[in-house]
Coordinates of C-alpha atoms in Angstrom, one line a residue:
X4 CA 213.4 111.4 137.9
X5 CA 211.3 114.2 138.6
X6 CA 207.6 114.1 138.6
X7 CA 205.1 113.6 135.8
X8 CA 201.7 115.3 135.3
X9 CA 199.5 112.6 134.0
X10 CA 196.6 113.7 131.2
X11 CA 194.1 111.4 130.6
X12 CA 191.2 110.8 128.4
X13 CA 188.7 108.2 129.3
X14 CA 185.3 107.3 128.5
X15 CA 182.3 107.5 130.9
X16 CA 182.6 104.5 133.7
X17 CA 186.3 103.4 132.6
X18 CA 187.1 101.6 136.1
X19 CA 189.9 102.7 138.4
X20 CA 191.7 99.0 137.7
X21 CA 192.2 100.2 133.8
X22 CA 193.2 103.6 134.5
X23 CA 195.7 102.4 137.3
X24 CA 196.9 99.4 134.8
X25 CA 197.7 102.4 131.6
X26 CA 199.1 104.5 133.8
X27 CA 201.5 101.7 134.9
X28 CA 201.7 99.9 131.7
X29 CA 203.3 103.3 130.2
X30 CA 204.5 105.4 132.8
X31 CA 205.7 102.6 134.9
X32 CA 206.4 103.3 138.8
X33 CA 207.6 106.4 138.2
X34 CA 206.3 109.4 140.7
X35 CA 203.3 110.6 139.5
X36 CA 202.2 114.4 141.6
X37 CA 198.8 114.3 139.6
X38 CA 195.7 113.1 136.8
X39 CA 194.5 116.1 135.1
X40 CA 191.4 115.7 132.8
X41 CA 188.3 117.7 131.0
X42 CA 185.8 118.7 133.9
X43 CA 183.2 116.4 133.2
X44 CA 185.4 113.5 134.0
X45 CA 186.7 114.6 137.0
X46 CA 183.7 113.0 138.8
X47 CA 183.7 109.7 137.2
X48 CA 184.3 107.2 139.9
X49 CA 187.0 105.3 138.2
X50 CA 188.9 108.1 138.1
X51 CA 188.4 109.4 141.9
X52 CA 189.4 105.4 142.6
X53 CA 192.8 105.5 140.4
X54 CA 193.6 109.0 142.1
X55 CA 193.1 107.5 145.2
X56 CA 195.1 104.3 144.5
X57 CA 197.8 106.6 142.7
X58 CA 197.6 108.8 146.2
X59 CA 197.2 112.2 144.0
X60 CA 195.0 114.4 143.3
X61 CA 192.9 115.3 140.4
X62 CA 192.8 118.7 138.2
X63 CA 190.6 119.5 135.7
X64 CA 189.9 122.0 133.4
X65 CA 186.9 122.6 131.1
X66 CA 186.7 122.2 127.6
X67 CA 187.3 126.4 126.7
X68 CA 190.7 126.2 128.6
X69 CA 192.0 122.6 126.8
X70 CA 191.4 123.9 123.6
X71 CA 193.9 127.0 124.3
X72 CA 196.6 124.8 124.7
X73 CA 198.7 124.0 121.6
X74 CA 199.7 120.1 121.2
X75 CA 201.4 118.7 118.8
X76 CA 198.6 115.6 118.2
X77 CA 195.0 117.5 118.1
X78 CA 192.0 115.4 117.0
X79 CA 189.0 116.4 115.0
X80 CA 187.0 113.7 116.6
X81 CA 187.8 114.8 120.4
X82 CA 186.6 118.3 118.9
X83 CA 183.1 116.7 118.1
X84 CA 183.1 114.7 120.9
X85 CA 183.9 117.2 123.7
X86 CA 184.5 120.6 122.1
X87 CA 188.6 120.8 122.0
X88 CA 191.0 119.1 119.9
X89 CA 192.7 117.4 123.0
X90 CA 192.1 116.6 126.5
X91 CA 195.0 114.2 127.6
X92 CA 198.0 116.1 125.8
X93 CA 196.2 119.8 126.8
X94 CA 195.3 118.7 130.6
X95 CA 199.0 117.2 131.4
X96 CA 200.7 120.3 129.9
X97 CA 197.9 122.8 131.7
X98 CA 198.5 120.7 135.3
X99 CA 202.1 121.0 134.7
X100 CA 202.1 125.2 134.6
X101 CA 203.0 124.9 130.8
X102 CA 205.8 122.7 131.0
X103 CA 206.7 120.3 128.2
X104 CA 204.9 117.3 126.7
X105 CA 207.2 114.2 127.6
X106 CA 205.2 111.3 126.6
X107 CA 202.6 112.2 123.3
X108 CA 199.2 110.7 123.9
X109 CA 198.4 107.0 123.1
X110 CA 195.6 104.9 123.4
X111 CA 195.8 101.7 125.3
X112 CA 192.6 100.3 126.7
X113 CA 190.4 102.7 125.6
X114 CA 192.0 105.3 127.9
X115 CA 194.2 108.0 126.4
X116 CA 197.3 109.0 128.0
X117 CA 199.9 111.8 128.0
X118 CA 202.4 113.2 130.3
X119 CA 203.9 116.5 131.1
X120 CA 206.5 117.4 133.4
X121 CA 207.4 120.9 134.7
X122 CA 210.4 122.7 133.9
X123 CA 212.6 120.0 133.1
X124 CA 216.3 120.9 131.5
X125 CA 216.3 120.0 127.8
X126 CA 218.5 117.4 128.2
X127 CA 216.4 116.0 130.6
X128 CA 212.9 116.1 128.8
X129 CA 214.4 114.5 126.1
X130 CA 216.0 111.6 128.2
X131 CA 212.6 111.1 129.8
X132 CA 211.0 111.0 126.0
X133 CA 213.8 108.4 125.0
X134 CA 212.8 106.7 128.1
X135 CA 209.4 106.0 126.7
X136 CA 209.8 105.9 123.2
X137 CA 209.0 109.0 121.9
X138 CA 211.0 111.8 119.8
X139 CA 210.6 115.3 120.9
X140 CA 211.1 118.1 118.0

């Protein structure tokens, strides 16, 4: 299976243990080439641990950039809250050079998660979304 681009949205001090345990809990073992976030996360030390755990590195973007990015599940709340409709869905398709949404965000343990994958065959991006769960249109 090729490599996923993980997105993630996360609050201020969300420990390295959580992230790790989401990223696991949803994506499983699969490979994982990077976490991708809104700047002002990119620093938190739970996430520098989980990169470091994961052995990848980080990207981020800033809040102008996510909100360019079409995704199918935009939320008001994340506009108010950080100034674009979507950081996990919007980071994992940015870090994966526009390649397509495989797994649509979800909440578990107060960290939202996405993933992305770069250009994957259509066949193959939806076998990956039937692999978790999720229908792509």
């Amino acid at each position: 299976m090729p490599e996923l681009v993980v997105g993630l949205g996360l609050r201020p001090g969300t420990s390295a243990d959580r992230i790790v345990a989401v990223v696991r809990k949803v994506l499983g073992f699969n490979q994982i080439s990077c976490l991708a976030t809104i700047d002002r996360r990119a620093t938190e030390s739970g996430l520098l641990g989980a990169a470091a755990e994961l052995g990848v590195p980080i990207r981020s973007y800033t809040a102008a950039e996510l909100a360019e990015v079409p995704v199918p599940n935009p939320d008001s709340r994340t506009v108010a809250a950080v100034g674009t409709a979507s950081v996990a869905e919007a980071a994992a398709i940015l870090a994966a050079e526009g390649g397509t949404l495989v797994v649509p965000k979800r909440t578990v343990h107060g960290v939202v998660i996405a993933a992305a994958q770069r250009d994957a065959p259509p066949t193959e991006r939806h076998r990956i979304a039937d692999d978790y769960g999720c229908t792509l249109s």
